[in-house]
Amino acid sequence: MELLMDETSFPNFPELFDLFDREKNLLIYTKSCDVEILRKRQNILFFELIKFQKREQGEKIPSRMCIVCKKVKPFAQFAIRTRQSHVDTCKHCYYLKLVATENNVYQSILRCIQRDERKRKCATSFAFVIQQDDVRHIIDKIWHGHSALSKSENLNELRLPRWNKSDDWSPWNCVCLTERETRDHYKIEQMDKVYDPKFILHVGNCHMLSRNLFHTLAAVATEFQETGQWWKVGMNKQRSSDLNAI
Ligand SMILES: [Zn+2]
């Protein structure tokens, strides 16, 4: 039997870890969760892992070239997606690409928040402290990946505008809406006249969850926000140079 010392030697590791991650998130952040399907797939991959052996070189197995990394790999190492008729990207490249695309989306949502805060002359807003990974956190974990109003899941359209437009942006003063809903939201003068009390309560709950998730940030805020200097405290270089770049 061969020990798998190197994670990259088993081509299904990224998918397996991705499934573990999804199950973990479901169990932590949702009340009613059905993880059976995830576990079925995990079991299949786990059995494959147990049976897995590195192929002897020179052995003839059906293979093809990945159009991204240009490496020739066996068919089993290619990502099969439902809406694609031919298989062309290996699993390794497929997961790398998936992560990169998502990061871009969260980065652009963050830029929208920052642009809006700058327009409102709020240089001390949390918008300039959080990073794209925090935005991913807020969208996925707090708002479950969809608009609070229309439930639209199109990441490219989602925004995180202020909830109370007269207060600075923070993870606990924002709401997940589409771009169009954001425009309408900002036109509202009295929210309780437009939004359903249930909806307002739901948003309030999300804000509480957000305060918990970002409790360190919340503690920093209480202490330093009044001075307007708090973002300089304990910030790493990357973040302060980010601030200059925007
Ligand atoms: Zn590849």
mmCIF file of C-alpha atoms and ligand atoms in Angstrom:
data_model
loop_
_atom_site.group_PDB
_atom_site.id
_atom_site.type_symbol
_atom_site.label_atom_id
_atom_site.label_comp_id
_atom_site.label_asym_id
_atom_site.label_seq_id
_atom_site.Cartn_x
_atom_site.Cartn_y
_atom_site.Cartn_z
ATOM 1 C CA MET A 1 0.000 0.000 0.000
ATOM 2 C CA GLU A 2 1.164 3.446 -0.858
ATOM 3 C CA LEU A 3 0.914 6.385 1.509
ATOM 4 C CA LEU A 4 -0.375 9.630 0.034
ATOM 5 C CA MET A 5 2.165 12.061 1.362
ATOM 6 C CA ASP A 6 1.385 14.783 -1.080
ATOM 7 C CA GLU A 7 -2.133 16.169 -1.225
ATOM 8 C CA THR A 8 -1.830 16.998 -4.876
ATOM 9 C CA SER A 9 -1.242 13.367 -5.783
ATOM 10 C CA PHE A 10 -4.928 12.544 -5.391
ATOM 11 C CA PRO A 11 -6.794 14.577 -8.007
ATOM 12 C CA ASN A 12 -10.056 14.671 -6.081
ATOM 13 C CA PHE A 13 -8.726 16.380 -2.973
ATOM 14 C CA PRO A 14 -9.927 19.875 -3.934
ATOM 15 C CA GLU A 15 -13.438 18.602 -4.506
ATOM 16 C CA LEU A 16 -13.384 16.590 -1.294
ATOM 17 C CA PHE A 17 -12.263 19.611 0.752
ATOM 18 C CA ASP A 18 -14.806 21.761 -1.003
ATOM 19 C CA LEU A 19 -17.538 19.306 0.031
ATOM 20 C CA PHE A 20 -16.299 19.281 3.639
ATOM 21 C CA ASP A 21 -16.350 23.075 3.628
ATOM 22 C CA ARG A 22 -19.879 23.163 2.311
ATOM 23 C CA GLU A 23 -21.089 20.689 4.894
ATOM 24 C CA LYS A 24 -19.379 22.651 7.671
ATOM 25 C CA ASN A 25 -20.983 25.898 6.524
ATOM 26 C CA LEU A 26 -24.401 24.299 6.256
ATOM 27 C CA LEU A 27 -24.138 22.846 9.742
ATOM 28 C CA ILE A 28 -22.882 26.066 11.306
ATOM 29 C CA TYR A 29 -24.959 28.667 9.544
ATOM 30 C CA THR A 30 -28.281 27.126 8.631
ATOM 31 C CA LYS A 31 -31.006 25.784 10.839
ATOM 32 C CA SER A 32 -32.548 23.229 8.558
ATOM 33 C CA CYS A 33 -29.786 21.479 6.748
ATOM 34 C CA ASP A 34 -29.776 18.525 4.461
ATOM 35 C CA VAL A 35 -26.243 17.297 4.083
ATOM 36 C CA GLU A 36 -27.089 13.806 2.851
ATOM 37 C CA ILE A 37 -26.268 14.508 -0.782
ATOM 38 C CA LEU A 38 -22.962 16.080 0.186
ATOM 39 C CA ARG A 39 -22.120 13.041 2.294
ATOM 40 C CA LYS A 40 -22.950 10.632 -0.511
ATOM 41 C CA ARG A 41 -20.509 12.399 -2.778
ATOM 42 C CA GLN A 42 -17.937 12.547 0.024
ATOM 43 C CA ASN A 43 -18.268 8.788 0.498
ATOM 44 C CA ILE A 44 -17.710 8.121 -3.188
ATOM 45 C CA LEU A 45 -14.607 10.283 -3.202
ATOM 46 C CA PHE A 46 -13.418 8.769 0.035
ATOM 47 C CA PHE A 47 -13.657 5.243 -1.378
ATOM 48 C CA GLU A 48 -11.781 6.457 -4.437
ATOM 49 C CA LEU A 49 -9.123 7.826 -2.141
ATOM 50 C CA ILE A 50 -8.809 4.482 -0.375
ATOM 51 C CA LYS A 51 -8.521 2.631 -3.669
ATOM 52 C CA PHE A 52 -6.300 5.271 -5.208
ATOM 53 C CA GLN A 53 -2.917 4.300 -6.540
ATOM 54 C CA LYS A 54 -0.518 6.328 -8.529
ATOM 55 C CA ARG A 55 -0.336 5.031 -12.073
ATOM 56 C CA GLU A 56 2.876 3.501 -13.265
ATOM 57 C CA GLN A 57 4.477 5.678 -15.876
ATOM 58 C CA GLY A 58 4.163 4.424 -19.385
ATOM 59 C CA GLU A 59 0.946 2.595 -18.695
ATOM 60 C CA LYS A 60 -1.607 3.372 -21.380
ATOM 61 C CA ILE A 61 -4.711 4.968 -19.988
ATOM 62 C CA PRO A 62 -7.181 7.202 -21.806
ATOM 63 C CA SER A 63 -5.964 10.745 -21.330
ATOM 64 C CA ARG A 64 -6.134 14.203 -22.816
ATOM 65 C CA MET A 65 -4.531 17.599 -22.523
ATOM 66 C CA CYS A 66 -5.900 20.271 -20.189
ATOM 67 C CA ILE A 67 -6.398 23.483 -22.161
ATOM 68 C CA VAL A 68 -5.312 25.566 -19.183
ATOM 69 C CA CYS A 69 -2.161 23.949 -17.790
ATOM 70 C CA LYS A 70 -1.362 22.061 -21.028
ATOM 71 C CA LYS A 71 -0.563 18.913 -19.075
ATOM 72 C CA VAL A 72 -1.702 15.531 -20.334
ATOM 73 C CA LYS A 73 -3.731 13.868 -17.616
ATOM 74 C CA PRO A 74 -6.031 10.847 -17.408
ATOM 75 C CA PHE A 75 -9.715 11.427 -18.001
ATOM 76 C CA ALA A 76 -10.550 10.874 -14.351
ATOM 77 C CA GLN A 77 -8.665 14.027 -13.492
ATOM 78 C CA PHE A 78 -10.899 16.256 -15.563
ATOM 79 C CA ALA A 79 -13.721 18.318 -14.162
ATOM 80 C CA ILE A 80 -17.045 17.312 -15.580
ATOM 81 C CA ARG A 81 -19.556 20.078 -15.438
ATOM 82 C CA THR A 82 -23.184 19.583 -16.189
ATOM 83 C CA ARG A 83 -23.614 22.319 -18.764
ATOM 84 C CA GLN A 84 -20.557 21.517 -20.776
ATOM 85 C CA SER A 85 -20.583 19.007 -23.582
ATOM 86 C CA HIS A 86 -16.862 18.376 -23.669
ATOM 87 C CA VAL A 87 -14.326 18.031 -20.912
ATOM 88 C CA ASP A 88 -11.370 20.327 -21.309
ATOM 89 C CA THR A 89 -10.108 21.635 -17.964
ATOM 90 C CA CYS A 90 -8.430 19.425 -15.391
ATOM 91 C CA LYS A 91 -9.820 19.418 -11.860
ATOM 92 C CA HIS A 92 -6.831 21.257 -10.484
ATOM 93 C CA CYS A 93 -7.236 24.187 -12.925
ATOM 94 C CA TYR A 94 -11.000 24.119 -12.616
ATOM 95 C CA TYR A 95 -10.928 24.741 -8.864
ATOM 96 C CA LEU A 96 -8.225 27.378 -9.168
ATOM 97 C CA LYS A 97 -10.356 29.205 -11.724
ATOM 98 C CA LEU A 98 -13.467 28.891 -9.606
ATOM 99 C CA VAL A 99 -11.756 30.527 -6.634
ATOM 100 C CA ALA A 100 -10.247 33.312 -8.744
ATOM 101 C CA THR A 101 -13.538 34.225 -10.436
ATOM 102 C CA GLU A 102 -15.359 34.399 -7.140
ATOM 103 C CA ASN A 103 -12.674 36.569 -5.592
ATOM 104 C CA ASN A 104 -13.068 39.061 -8.444
ATOM 105 C CA VAL A 105 -16.768 39.342 -7.778
ATOM 106 C CA TYR A 106 -16.286 40.008 -4.074
ATOM 107 C CA GLN A 107 -13.553 42.509 -4.870
ATOM 108 C CA SER A 108 -15.926 44.446 -7.106
ATOM 109 C CA ILE A 109 -18.681 44.399 -4.461
ATOM 110 C CA LEU A 110 -16.118 45.800 -1.994
ATOM 111 C CA ARG A 111 -15.155 48.545 -4.454
ATOM 112 C CA CYS A 112 -18.812 49.527 -4.801
ATOM 113 C CA ILE A 113 -19.126 49.867 -1.034
ATOM 114 C CA GLN A 114 -15.941 51.956 -0.864
ATOM 115 C CA ARG A 115 -16.987 54.161 -3.760
ATOM 116 C CA ASP A 116 -20.283 54.856 -2.043
ATOM 117 C CA GLU A 117 -18.604 55.649 1.287
ATOM 118 C CA ARG A 118 -16.171 58.020 -0.409
ATOM 119 C CA LYS A 119 -19.066 59.773 -2.097
ATOM 120 C CA ARG A 120 -20.607 60.231 1.327
ATOM 121 C CA LYS A 121 -17.281 61.571 2.664
ATOM 122 C CA CYS A 122 -16.925 58.733 5.160
ATOM 123 C CA ALA A 123 -13.207 58.040 5.180
ATOM 124 C CA THR A 124 -13.355 56.263 8.530
ATOM 125 C CA SER A 125 -15.961 53.755 7.476
ATOM 126 C CA PHE A 126 -15.366 50.024 7.950
ATOM 127 C CA ALA A 127 -15.541 49.794 4.193
ATOM 128 C CA PHE A 128 -11.850 50.701 4.109
ATOM 129 C CA VAL A 129 -10.825 48.096 6.641
ATOM 130 C CA ILE A 130 -12.528 44.958 5.452
ATOM 131 C CA GLN A 131 -11.126 42.846 2.636
ATOM 132 C CA GLN A 132 -12.720 40.834 -0.106
ATOM 133 C CA ASP A 133 -12.716 37.738 2.048
ATOM 134 C CA ASP A 134 -14.812 39.574 4.623
ATOM 135 C CA VAL A 135 -17.225 40.546 1.855
ATOM 136 C CA ARG A 136 -17.473 36.894 0.868
ATOM 137 C CA HIS A 137 -18.182 36.112 4.506
ATOM 138 C CA ILE A 138 -20.926 38.727 4.750
ATOM 139 C CA ILE A 139 -22.622 37.640 1.525
ATOM 140 C CA ASP A 140 -22.355 33.887 2.134
ATOM 141 C CA LYS A 141 -22.709 33.536 5.872
ATOM 142 C CA ILE A 142 -24.926 36.448 6.836
ATOM 143 C CA TRP A 143 -27.138 36.827 3.764
ATOM 144 C CA HIS A 144 -26.859 33.230 2.527
ATOM 145 C CA GLY A 145 -25.694 34.277 -0.907
ATOM 146 C CA HIS A 146 -28.832 36.029 -2.089
ATOM 147 C CA SER A 147 -30.631 39.354 -2.085
ATOM 148 C CA ALA A 148 -32.687 39.806 1.078
ATOM 149 C CA LEU A 149 -35.579 41.103 -1.034
ATOM 150 C CA SER A 150 -35.752 39.231 -4.330
ATOM 151 C CA LYS A 151 -33.588 36.250 -3.257
ATOM 152 C CA SER A 152 -31.607 36.737 -6.471
ATOM 153 C CA GLU A 153 -28.425 34.670 -6.296
ATOM 154 C CA ASN A 154 -26.634 36.291 -9.214
ATOM 155 C CA LEU A 155 -23.369 37.246 -7.512
ATOM 156 C CA ASN A 156 -22.528 39.731 -10.267
ATOM 157 C CA GLU A 157 -25.605 41.767 -9.427
ATOM 158 C CA LEU A 158 -25.374 41.685 -5.651
ATOM 159 C CA ARG A 159 -24.421 44.764 -3.644
ATOM 160 C CA LEU A 160 -24.101 45.537 0.048
ATOM 161 C CA PRO A 161 -25.467 49.075 0.521
ATOM 162 C CA ARG A 162 -25.943 50.738 3.882
ATOM 163 C CA TRP A 163 -29.114 49.703 5.659
ATOM 164 C CA ASN A 164 -29.569 52.999 7.500
ATOM 165 C CA LYS A 165 -28.308 55.379 4.903
ATOM 166 C CA SER A 166 -27.481 58.088 7.451
ATOM 167 C CA ASP A 167 -25.045 55.843 9.369
ATOM 168 C CA ASP A 168 -21.566 54.796 8.248
ATOM 169 C CA TRP A 169 -21.287 51.514 6.429
ATOM 170 C CA SER A 170 -20.388 48.518 8.592
ATOM 171 C CA PRO A 171 -20.975 44.755 8.419
ATOM 172 C CA TRP A 172 -23.918 45.389 10.747
ATOM 173 C CA ASN A 173 -25.280 48.336 8.800
ATOM 174 C CA CYS A 174 -25.675 46.849 5.373
ATOM 175 C CA VAL A 175 -28.146 44.741 3.468
ATOM 176 C CA CYS A 176 -27.669 42.355 0.585
ATOM 177 C CA LEU A 177 -29.598 43.654 -2.442
ATOM 178 C CA THR A 178 -29.282 43.633 -6.202
ATOM 179 C CA GLU A 179 -27.948 46.731 -7.907
ATOM 180 C CA ARG A 180 -31.431 47.831 -8.893
ATOM 181 C CA GLU A 181 -32.870 47.201 -5.427
ATOM 182 C CA THR A 182 -29.977 49.206 -3.996
ATOM 183 C CA ARG A 183 -30.980 52.252 -6.036
ATOM 184 C CA ASP A 184 -34.558 51.953 -4.813
ATOM 185 C CA HIS A 185 -33.433 51.314 -1.243
ATOM 186 C CA TYR A 186 -31.488 54.575 -1.177
ATOM 187 C CA LYS A 187 -34.574 56.510 -2.306
ATOM 188 C CA ILE A 188 -36.531 55.421 0.757
ATOM 189 C CA GLU A 189 -36.922 58.053 3.444
ATOM 190 C CA GLN A 190 -38.793 56.088 6.112
ATOM 191 C CA MET A 191 -38.083 52.383 5.958
ATOM 192 C CA ASP A 192 -40.925 51.291 8.233
ATOM 193 C CA LYS A 193 -43.374 52.810 5.757
ATOM 194 C CA VAL A 194 -42.012 50.790 2.862
ATOM 195 C CA TYR A 195 -40.670 47.553 4.280
ATOM 196 C CA ASP A 196 -42.648 44.848 5.977
ATOM 197 C CA PRO A 197 -42.000 44.617 9.785
ATOM 198 C CA LYS A 198 -40.988 40.974 9.274
ATOM 199 C CA PHE A 199 -38.377 42.017 6.748
ATOM 200 C CA ILE A 200 -37.008 44.699 9.068
ATOM 201 C CA LEU A 201 -36.800 42.109 11.848
ATOM 202 C CA HIS A 202 -34.983 39.695 9.533
ATOM 203 C CA VAL A 203 -32.432 42.363 8.631
ATOM 204 C CA GLY A 204 -31.999 43.142 12.329
ATOM 205 C CA ASN A 205 -31.246 39.491 13.027
ATOM 206 C CA CYS A 206 -28.674 39.412 10.246
ATOM 207 C CA HIS A 207 -27.004 42.472 11.766
ATOM 208 C CA MET A 208 -26.807 40.746 15.141
ATOM 209 C CA LEU A 209 -25.204 37.726 13.502
ATOM 210 C CA SER A 210 -22.801 40.044 11.736
ATOM 211 C CA ARG A 211 -21.792 41.755 14.974
ATOM 212 C CA ASN A 212 -21.010 38.327 16.404
ATOM 213 C CA LEU A 213 -18.991 37.220 13.419
ATOM 214 C CA PHE A 214 -17.043 40.444 13.308
ATOM 215 C CA HIS A 215 -16.844 40.897 17.058
ATOM 216 C CA THR A 216 -13.183 41.917 16.991
ATOM 217 C CA LEU A 217 -13.981 44.618 14.499
ATOM 218 C CA ALA A 218 -16.961 45.670 16.605
ATOM 219 C CA ALA A 219 -14.777 45.970 19.704
ATOM 220 C CA VAL A 220 -12.227 48.061 17.847
ATOM 221 C CA ALA A 221 -15.016 50.279 16.605
ATOM 222 C CA THR A 222 -16.368 51.097 20.036
ATOM 223 C CA GLU A 223 -12.943 52.035 21.229
ATOM 224 C CA PHE A 224 -11.537 54.037 18.373
ATOM 225 C CA GLN A 225 -14.225 55.155 15.995
ATOM 226 C CA GLU A 226 -14.833 58.448 17.741
ATOM 227 C CA THR A 227 -11.247 59.546 17.249
ATOM 228 C CA GLY A 228 -11.398 58.781 13.548
ATOM 229 C CA GLN A 229 -7.940 57.261 13.927
ATOM 230 C CA TRP A 230 -8.878 53.719 14.691
ATOM 231 C CA TRP A 231 -8.032 52.197 11.344
ATOM 232 C CA LYS A 232 -4.365 52.920 11.944
ATOM 233 C CA VAL A 233 -4.356 50.731 15.025
ATOM 234 C CA GLY A 234 -3.035 47.246 14.540
ATOM 235 C CA MET A 235 -3.441 47.371 10.800
ATOM 236 C CA ASN A 236 -0.941 45.610 8.647
ATOM 237 C CA LYS A 237 0.935 47.349 5.871
ATOM 238 C CA GLN A 238 -1.131 45.807 3.159
ATOM 239 C CA ARG A 239 -4.289 47.343 4.507
ATOM 240 C CA SER A 240 -2.884 50.840 4.963
ATOM 241 C CA SER A 241 -1.436 50.845 1.470
ATOM 242 C CA ASP A 242 -4.802 49.639 0.209
ATOM 243 C CA LEU A 243 -6.293 52.709 1.795
ATOM 244 C CA ASN A 244 -3.950 54.972 -0.131
ATOM 245 C CA ALA A 245 -4.597 53.206 -3.370
ATOM 246 C CA ILE A 246 -8.324 53.829 -3.443
HETATM 247 ZN ZN ZN B 1 -5.045 21.837 -15.919
#
